[in-house]
Tab-separated table of C-alpha atoms in Angstrom:
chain	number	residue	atom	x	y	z
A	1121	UNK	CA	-7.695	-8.583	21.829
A	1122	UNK	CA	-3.762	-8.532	20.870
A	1123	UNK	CA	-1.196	-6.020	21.227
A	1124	UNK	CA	0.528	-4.838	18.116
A	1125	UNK	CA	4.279	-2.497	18.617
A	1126	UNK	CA	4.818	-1.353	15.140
A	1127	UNK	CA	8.521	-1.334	14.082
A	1128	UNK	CA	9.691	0.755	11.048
A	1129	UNK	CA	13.108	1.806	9.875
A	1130	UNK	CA	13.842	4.744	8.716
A	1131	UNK	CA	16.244	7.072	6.551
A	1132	UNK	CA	15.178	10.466	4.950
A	1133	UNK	CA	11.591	9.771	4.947
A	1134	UNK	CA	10.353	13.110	5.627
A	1135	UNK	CA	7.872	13.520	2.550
A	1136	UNK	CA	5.991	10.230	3.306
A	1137	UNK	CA	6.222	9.332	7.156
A	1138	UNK	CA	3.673	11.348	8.223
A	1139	UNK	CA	1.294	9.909	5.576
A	1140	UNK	CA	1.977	6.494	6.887
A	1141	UNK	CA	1.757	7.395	10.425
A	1142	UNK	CA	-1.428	9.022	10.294
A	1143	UNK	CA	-3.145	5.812	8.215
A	1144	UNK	CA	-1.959	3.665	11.038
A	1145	UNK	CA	-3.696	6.190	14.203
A	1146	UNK	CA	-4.961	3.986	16.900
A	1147	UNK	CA	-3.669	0.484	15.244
A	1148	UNK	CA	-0.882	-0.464	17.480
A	1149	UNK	CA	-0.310	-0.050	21.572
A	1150	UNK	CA	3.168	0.999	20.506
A	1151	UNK	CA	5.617	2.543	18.135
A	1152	UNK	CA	9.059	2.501	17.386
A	1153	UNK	CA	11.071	4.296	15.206
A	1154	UNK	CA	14.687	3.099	14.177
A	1155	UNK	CA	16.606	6.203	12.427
A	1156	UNK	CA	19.656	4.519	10.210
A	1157	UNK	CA	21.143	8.249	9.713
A	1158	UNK	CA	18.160	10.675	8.449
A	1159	UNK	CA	20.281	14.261	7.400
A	1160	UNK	CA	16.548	15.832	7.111
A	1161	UNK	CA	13.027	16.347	9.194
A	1162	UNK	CA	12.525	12.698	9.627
A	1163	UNK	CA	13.242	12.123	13.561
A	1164	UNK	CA	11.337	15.407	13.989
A	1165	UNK	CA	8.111	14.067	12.212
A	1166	UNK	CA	8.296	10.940	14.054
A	1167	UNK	CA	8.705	12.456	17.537
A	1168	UNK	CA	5.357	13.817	16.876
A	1169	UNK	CA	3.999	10.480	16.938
A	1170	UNK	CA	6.293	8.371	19.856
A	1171	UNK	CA	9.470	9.166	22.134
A	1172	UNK	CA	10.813	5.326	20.992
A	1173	UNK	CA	12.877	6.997	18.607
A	1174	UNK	CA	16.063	4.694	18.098
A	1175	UNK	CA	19.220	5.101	16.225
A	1176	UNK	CA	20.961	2.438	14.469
A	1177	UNK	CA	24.151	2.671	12.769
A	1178	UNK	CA	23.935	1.799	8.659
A	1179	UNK	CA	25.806	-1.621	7.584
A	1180	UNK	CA	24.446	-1.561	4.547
A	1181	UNK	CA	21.889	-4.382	6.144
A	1182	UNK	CA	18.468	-3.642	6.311
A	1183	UNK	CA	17.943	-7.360	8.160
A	1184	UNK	CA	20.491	-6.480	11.306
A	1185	UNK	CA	18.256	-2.728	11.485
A	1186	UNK	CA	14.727	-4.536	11.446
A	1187	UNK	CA	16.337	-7.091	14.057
A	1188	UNK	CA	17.337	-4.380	15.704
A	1189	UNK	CA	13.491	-2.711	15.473
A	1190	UNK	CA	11.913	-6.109	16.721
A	1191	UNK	CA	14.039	-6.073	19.648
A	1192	UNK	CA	12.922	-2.794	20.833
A	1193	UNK	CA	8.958	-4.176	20.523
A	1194	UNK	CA	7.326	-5.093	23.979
A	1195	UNK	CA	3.657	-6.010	22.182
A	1196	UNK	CA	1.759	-9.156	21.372
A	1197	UNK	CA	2.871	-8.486	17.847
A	1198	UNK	CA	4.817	-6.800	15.547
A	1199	UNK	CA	3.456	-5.031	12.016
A	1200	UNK	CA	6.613	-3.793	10.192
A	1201	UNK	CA	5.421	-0.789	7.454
A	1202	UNK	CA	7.621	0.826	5.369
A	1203	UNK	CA	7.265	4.583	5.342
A	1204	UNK	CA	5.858	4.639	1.911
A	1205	UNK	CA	2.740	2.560	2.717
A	1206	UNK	CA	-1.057	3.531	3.087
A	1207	UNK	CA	-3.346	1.994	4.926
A	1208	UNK	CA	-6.860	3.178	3.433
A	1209	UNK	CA	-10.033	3.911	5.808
A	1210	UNK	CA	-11.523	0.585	4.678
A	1211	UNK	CA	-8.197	-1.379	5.284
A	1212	UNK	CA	-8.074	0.271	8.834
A	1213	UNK	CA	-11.226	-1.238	9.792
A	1214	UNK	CA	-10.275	-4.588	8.025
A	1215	UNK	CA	-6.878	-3.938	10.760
A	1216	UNK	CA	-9.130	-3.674	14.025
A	1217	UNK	CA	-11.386	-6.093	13.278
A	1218	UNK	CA	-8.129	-8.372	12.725
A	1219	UNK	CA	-7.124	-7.336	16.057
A	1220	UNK	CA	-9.855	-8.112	17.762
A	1221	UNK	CA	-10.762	-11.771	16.227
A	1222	UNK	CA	-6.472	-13.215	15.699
A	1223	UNK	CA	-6.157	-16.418	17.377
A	1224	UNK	CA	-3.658	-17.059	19.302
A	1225	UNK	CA	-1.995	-19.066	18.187
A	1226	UNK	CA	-1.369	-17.421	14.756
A	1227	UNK	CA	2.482	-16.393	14.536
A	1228	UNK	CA	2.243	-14.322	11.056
A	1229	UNK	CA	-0.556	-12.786	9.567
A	1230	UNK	CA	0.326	-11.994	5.436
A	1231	UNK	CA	-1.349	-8.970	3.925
A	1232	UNK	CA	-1.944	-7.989	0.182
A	1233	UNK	CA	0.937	-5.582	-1.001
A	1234	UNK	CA	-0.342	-3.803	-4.183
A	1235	UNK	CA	1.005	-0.782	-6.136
A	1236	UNK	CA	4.141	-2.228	-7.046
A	1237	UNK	CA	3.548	-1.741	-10.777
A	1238	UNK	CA	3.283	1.454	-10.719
A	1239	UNK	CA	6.475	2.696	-9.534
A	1240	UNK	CA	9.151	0.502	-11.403
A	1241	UNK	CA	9.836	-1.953	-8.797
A	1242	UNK	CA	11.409	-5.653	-9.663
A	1243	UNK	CA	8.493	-7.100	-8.704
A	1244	UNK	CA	6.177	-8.827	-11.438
A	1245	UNK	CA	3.072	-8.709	-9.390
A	1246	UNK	CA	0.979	-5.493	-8.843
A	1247	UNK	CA	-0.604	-7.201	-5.640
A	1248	UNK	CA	0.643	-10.164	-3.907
A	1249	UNK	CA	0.665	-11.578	-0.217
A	1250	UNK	CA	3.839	-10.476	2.485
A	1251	UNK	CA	3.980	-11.533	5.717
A	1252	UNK	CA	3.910	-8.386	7.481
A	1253	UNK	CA	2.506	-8.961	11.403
A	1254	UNK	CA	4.486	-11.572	13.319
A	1255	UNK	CA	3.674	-12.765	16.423
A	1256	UNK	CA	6.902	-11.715	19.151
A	1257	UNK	CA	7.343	-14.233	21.318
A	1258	UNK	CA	6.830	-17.887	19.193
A	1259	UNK	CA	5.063	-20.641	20.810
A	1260	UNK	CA	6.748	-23.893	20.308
A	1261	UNK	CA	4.401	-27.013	19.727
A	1262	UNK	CA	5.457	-30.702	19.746
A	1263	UNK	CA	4.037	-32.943	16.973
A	1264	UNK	CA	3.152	-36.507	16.104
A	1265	UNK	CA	2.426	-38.967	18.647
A	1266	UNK	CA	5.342	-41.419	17.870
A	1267	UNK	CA	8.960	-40.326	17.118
A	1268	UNK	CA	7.639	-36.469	18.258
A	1269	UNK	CA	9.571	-33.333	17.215
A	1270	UNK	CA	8.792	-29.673	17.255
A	1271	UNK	CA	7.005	-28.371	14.844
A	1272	UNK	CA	8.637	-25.593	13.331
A	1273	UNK	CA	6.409	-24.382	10.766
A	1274	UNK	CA	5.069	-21.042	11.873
A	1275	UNK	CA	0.872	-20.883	11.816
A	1276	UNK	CA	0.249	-18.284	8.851
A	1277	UNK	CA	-3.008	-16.981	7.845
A	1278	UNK	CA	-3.993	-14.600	5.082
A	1279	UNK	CA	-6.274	-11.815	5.878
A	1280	UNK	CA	-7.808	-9.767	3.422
A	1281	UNK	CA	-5.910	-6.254	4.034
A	1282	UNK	CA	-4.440	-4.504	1.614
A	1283	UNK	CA	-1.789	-2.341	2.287
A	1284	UNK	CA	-1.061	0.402	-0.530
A	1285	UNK	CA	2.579	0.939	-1.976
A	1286	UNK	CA	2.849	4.912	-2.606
A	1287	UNK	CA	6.448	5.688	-2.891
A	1288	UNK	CA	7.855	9.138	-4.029
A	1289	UNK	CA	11.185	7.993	-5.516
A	1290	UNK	CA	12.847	5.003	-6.784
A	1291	UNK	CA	15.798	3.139	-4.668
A	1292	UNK	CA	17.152	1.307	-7.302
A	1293	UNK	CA	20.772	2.968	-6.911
A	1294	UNK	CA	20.909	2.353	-3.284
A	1295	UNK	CA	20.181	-1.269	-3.771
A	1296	UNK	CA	22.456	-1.946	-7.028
A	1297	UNK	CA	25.252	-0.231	-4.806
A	1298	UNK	CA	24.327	-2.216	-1.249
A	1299	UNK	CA	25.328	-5.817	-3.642
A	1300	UNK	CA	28.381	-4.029	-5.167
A	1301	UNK	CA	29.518	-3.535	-1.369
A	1302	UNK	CA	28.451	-7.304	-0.617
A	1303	UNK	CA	30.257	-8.054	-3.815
A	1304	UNK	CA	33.475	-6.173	-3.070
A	1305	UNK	CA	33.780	-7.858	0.850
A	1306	UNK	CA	33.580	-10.975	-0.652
A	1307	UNK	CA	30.046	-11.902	0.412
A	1308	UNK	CA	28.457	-14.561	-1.538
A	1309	UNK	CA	25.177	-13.427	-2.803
A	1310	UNK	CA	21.929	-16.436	-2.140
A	1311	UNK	CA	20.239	-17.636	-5.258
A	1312	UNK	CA	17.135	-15.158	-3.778
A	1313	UNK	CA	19.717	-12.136	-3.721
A	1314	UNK	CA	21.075	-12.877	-7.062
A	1315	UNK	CA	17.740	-12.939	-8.725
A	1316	UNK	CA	16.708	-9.741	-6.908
A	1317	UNK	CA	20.075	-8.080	-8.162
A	1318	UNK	CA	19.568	-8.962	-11.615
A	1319	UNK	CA	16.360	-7.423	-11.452
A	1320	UNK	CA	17.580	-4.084	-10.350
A	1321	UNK	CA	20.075	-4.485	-13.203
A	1322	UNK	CA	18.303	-5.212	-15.959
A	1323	UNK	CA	15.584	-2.410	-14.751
A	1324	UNK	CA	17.899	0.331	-13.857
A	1325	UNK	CA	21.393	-0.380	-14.393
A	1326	UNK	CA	24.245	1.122	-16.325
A	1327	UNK	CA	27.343	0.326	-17.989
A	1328	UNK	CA	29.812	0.140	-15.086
A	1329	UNK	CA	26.972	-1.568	-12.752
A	1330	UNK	CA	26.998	-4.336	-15.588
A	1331	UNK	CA	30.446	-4.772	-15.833
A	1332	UNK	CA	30.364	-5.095	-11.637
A	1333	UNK	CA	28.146	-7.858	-12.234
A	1334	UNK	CA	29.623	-10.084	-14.411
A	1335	UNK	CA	32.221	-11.921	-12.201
A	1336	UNK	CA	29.108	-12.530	-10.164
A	1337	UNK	CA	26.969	-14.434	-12.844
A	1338	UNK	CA	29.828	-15.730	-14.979
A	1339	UNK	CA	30.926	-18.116	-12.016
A	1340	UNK	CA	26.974	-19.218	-12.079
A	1341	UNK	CA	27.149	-19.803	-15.724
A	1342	UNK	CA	30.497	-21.885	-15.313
A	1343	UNK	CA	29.784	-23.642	-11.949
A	1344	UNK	CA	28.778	-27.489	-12.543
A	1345	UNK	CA	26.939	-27.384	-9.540
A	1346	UNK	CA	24.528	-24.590	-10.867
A	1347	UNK	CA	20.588	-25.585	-11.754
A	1348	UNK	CA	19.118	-24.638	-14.940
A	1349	UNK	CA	17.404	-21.568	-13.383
A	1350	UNK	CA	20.356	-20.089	-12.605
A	1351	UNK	CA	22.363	-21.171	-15.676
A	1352	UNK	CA	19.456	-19.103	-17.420
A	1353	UNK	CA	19.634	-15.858	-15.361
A	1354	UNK	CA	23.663	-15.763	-15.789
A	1355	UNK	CA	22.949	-15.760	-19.186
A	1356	UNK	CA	20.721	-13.219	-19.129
A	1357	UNK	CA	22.531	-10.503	-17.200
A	1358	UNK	CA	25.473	-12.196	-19.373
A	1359	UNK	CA	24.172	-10.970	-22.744
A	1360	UNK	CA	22.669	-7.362	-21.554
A	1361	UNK	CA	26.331	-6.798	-19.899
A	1362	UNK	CA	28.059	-7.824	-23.120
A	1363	UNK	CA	25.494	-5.927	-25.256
A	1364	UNK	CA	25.777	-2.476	-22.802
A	1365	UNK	CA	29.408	-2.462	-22.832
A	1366	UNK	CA	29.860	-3.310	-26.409
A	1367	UNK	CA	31.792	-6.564	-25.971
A	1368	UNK	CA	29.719	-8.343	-29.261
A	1369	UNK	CA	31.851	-11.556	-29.480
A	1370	UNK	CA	30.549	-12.182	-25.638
A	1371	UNK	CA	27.131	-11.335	-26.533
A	1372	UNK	CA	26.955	-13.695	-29.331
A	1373	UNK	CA	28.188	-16.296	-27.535
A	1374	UNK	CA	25.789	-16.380	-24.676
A	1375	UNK	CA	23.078	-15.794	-26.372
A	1376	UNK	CA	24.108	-18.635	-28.806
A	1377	UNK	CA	24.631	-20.569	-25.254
A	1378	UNK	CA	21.248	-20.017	-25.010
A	1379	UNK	CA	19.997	-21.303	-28.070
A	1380	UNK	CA	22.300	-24.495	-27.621
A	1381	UNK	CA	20.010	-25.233	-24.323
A	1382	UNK	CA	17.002	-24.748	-26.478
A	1383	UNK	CA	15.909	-21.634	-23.913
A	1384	UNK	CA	13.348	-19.296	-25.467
A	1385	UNK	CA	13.843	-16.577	-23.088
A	1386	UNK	CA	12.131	-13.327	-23.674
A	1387	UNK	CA	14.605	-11.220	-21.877
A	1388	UNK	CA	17.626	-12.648	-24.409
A	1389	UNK	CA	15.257	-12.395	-27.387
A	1390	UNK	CA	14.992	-8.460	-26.476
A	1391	UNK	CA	18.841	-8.333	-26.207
A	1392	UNK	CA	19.156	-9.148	-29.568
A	1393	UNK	CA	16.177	-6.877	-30.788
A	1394	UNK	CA	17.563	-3.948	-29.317
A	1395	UNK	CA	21.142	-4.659	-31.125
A	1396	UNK	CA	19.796	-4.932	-34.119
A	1397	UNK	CA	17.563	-1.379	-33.825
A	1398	UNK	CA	21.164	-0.328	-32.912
A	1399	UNK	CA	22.760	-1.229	-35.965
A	1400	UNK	CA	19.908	-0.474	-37.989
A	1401	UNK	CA	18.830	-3.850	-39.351
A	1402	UNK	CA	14.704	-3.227	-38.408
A	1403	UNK	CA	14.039	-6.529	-40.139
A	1404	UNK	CA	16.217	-9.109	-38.048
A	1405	UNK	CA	15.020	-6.797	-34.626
A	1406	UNK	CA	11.623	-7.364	-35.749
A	1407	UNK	CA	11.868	-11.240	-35.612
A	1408	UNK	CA	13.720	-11.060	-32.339
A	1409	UNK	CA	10.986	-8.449	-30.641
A	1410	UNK	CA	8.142	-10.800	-31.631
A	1411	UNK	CA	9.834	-13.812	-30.335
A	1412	UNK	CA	10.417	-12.070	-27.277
A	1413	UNK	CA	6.361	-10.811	-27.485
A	1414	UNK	CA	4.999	-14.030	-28.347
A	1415	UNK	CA	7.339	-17.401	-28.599
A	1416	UNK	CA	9.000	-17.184	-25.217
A	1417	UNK	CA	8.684	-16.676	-21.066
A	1418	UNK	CA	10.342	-13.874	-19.124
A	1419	UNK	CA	12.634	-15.429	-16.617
A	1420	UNK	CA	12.982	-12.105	-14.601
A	1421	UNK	CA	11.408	-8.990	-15.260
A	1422	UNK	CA	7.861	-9.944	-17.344
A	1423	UNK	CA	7.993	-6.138	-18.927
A	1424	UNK	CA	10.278	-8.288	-21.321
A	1425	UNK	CA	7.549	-10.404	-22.436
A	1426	UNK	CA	4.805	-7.525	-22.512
A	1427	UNK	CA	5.647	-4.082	-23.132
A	1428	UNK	CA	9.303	-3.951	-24.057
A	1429	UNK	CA	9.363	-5.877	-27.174
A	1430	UNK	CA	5.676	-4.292	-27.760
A	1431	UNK	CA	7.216	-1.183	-28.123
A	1432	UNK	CA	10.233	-2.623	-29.912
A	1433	UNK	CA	7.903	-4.142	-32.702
A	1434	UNK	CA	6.208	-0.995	-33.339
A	1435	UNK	CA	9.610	1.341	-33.554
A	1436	UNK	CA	10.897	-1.090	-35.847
A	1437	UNK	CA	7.558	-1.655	-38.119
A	1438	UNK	CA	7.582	2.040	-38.427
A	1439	UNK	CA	11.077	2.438	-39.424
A	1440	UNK	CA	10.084	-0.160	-42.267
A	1441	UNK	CA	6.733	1.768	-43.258
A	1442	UNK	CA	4.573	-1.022	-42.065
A	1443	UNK	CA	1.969	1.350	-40.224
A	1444	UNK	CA	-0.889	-1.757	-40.319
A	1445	UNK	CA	1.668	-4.007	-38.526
A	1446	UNK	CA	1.989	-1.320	-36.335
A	1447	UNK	CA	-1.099	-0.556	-35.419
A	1448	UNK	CA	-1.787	-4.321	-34.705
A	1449	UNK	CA	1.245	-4.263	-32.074
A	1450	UNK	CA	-0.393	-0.987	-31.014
A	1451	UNK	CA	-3.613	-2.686	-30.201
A	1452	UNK	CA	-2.057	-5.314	-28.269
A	1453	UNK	CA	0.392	-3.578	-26.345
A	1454	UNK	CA	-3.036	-1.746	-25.313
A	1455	UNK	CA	-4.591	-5.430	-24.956
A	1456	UNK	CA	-2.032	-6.673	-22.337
A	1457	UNK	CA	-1.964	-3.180	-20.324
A	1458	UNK	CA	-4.945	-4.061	-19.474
């Protein structure tokens, strides 16, 4: 049977560690706790549970503090929970029995993540598979019997456990603010990072996070050496920044950039729905809220394809006195819900 160290970081998590730690009794032969500055009863909690209690000083890098956490482990593997996870009874079992049948030679072992939905994160899946137990100490293996090299391609299987996202509050401001920092020290941000930080824009950001933003994507948008895909988010965080800050020539012309590459994207077609609600012309919104509903793709975030321009269409049907209409977007928006 493996050896499992669990590794978590940690900061402020006194209203959900203990919840975690209790759901994960008995899993692992060890735990460590890495504290990136907690001001409340988190390191007290978690001495109830280990004396590996770590601190780690916060870069404003959660990779360099989970490094840090994996270097601390002394197990056959590592599981890495966040302290907002649940691991229900019948997931626990699912855990042991995983413990007891892993082959060796398995280096990560992906779980289903589910709950995401439910508490506003980026994500467009409700339940999807993470890796989330890695195997410490990789075992190298040399391939092909002519012209050999080392395989480097780590041995992943999917079990069937299902780990439950519960969290209590929303981190959206710390993470907008960790990319302005990246932003300001001149860090370039990966095409992965970009796409995440448009999410957390379009979900939760304001005016002056916008206007931080738009050096960042208006390079993309101008840069020959950009793909389509990220030609089409520019232009999306393009247009809401223009749009939240009231710069209307800009807005027009990205979103007319958009329509010159023949892109039917649902998050631009809700741009221009919700500026004409603004200004009061229901009609025009209404065409742009059902294109965004029902003639295009989200890019990022797919509450721009389902419920946002849903809702949009039956504000503006309203407005107009076209109760039917609205009812008939009602039903729908209850449709896709489900």
């Amino acid at each position: 049977m493996i050896t499992i160290s669990i590794c978590m970081i940690v900061k402020n998590e006194e209203d959900v560690l203990e919840r975690c730690l209790d759901s994960l009794d008995g899993i692992a032969e060890e735990l460590i706790i890495v504290d990136t500055g907690s001001s409340d009863n988190t390191k007290a909690i978690a001495a109830k549970y280990t004396d590996q209690i770590y601190d780690f000083k916060w870069i404003d890098d959660f990779a360099a503090a989970r490094n840090y956490s994996f270097s601390k482990a002394t197990m056959d593997y590592i599981y890495c929970p966040d302290a907002d996870e649940v691991l229900d009874e019948e997931n626990r079992k699912k855990f042991f029995a995983l413990k007891k049948t892993l082959l060796p030679e398995i280096e990560i072992v992906q779980m289903f993540y589910e709950g995401q939905l439910n508490h506003g994160t980026v994500y467009n899946y409700d339940k999807e598979l993470r890796p989330k137990l890695f195997k410490r100490l990789r075992t190298f293996r040399w391939i092909n019997p002519i012209h050999e090299s080392v395989d480097l391609n780590p041995l992943v299987y999917d079990s069937d456990i299902v780990i439950s996202h519960r969290p209590l509050s929303l981190h959206a401001n710390r993470d907008i603010d960790i990319f302005e920092k990246m932003i300001r020290r001149g860090q370039r941000l990966s095409s992965k990072l970009r796409t995440f930080y448009a999410k957390e824009l379009l979900l939760y950001g304001n005016e002056s996070n916008f206007e931080n933003a738009i050096p960042v994507y208006k390079e993309i948008w101008e840069s020959s050496e950009s793909s389509l895909d990220d030609k089409s988010e520019a232009l999306i965080i393009l247009c809401a920044s223009a749009r939240r800050t009231n710069n209307i020539s800009d807005f027009f012309k990205y979103t007319l950039k958009a329509s010159g590459l023949n892109l039917e994207i649902s998050e631009i077609y809700c741009e221009l729905g919700a500026y004409y609600e603004t200004i009061g012309d229901y009609n025009e919104a209404h065409l742009w809220y059902y294109n965004a509903a029902f003639t295009s793709s989200a890019e990022l975030i797919v509450s721009y394809k389902d419920h946002l321009p849903l809702k949009g269409l039956i504000r503006c049907c309203t407005k107009l006195g076209h109760e039917n209409l609205a009812e008939e977007y009602n039903a729908e928006l209850k449709r896709r819900a489900n």
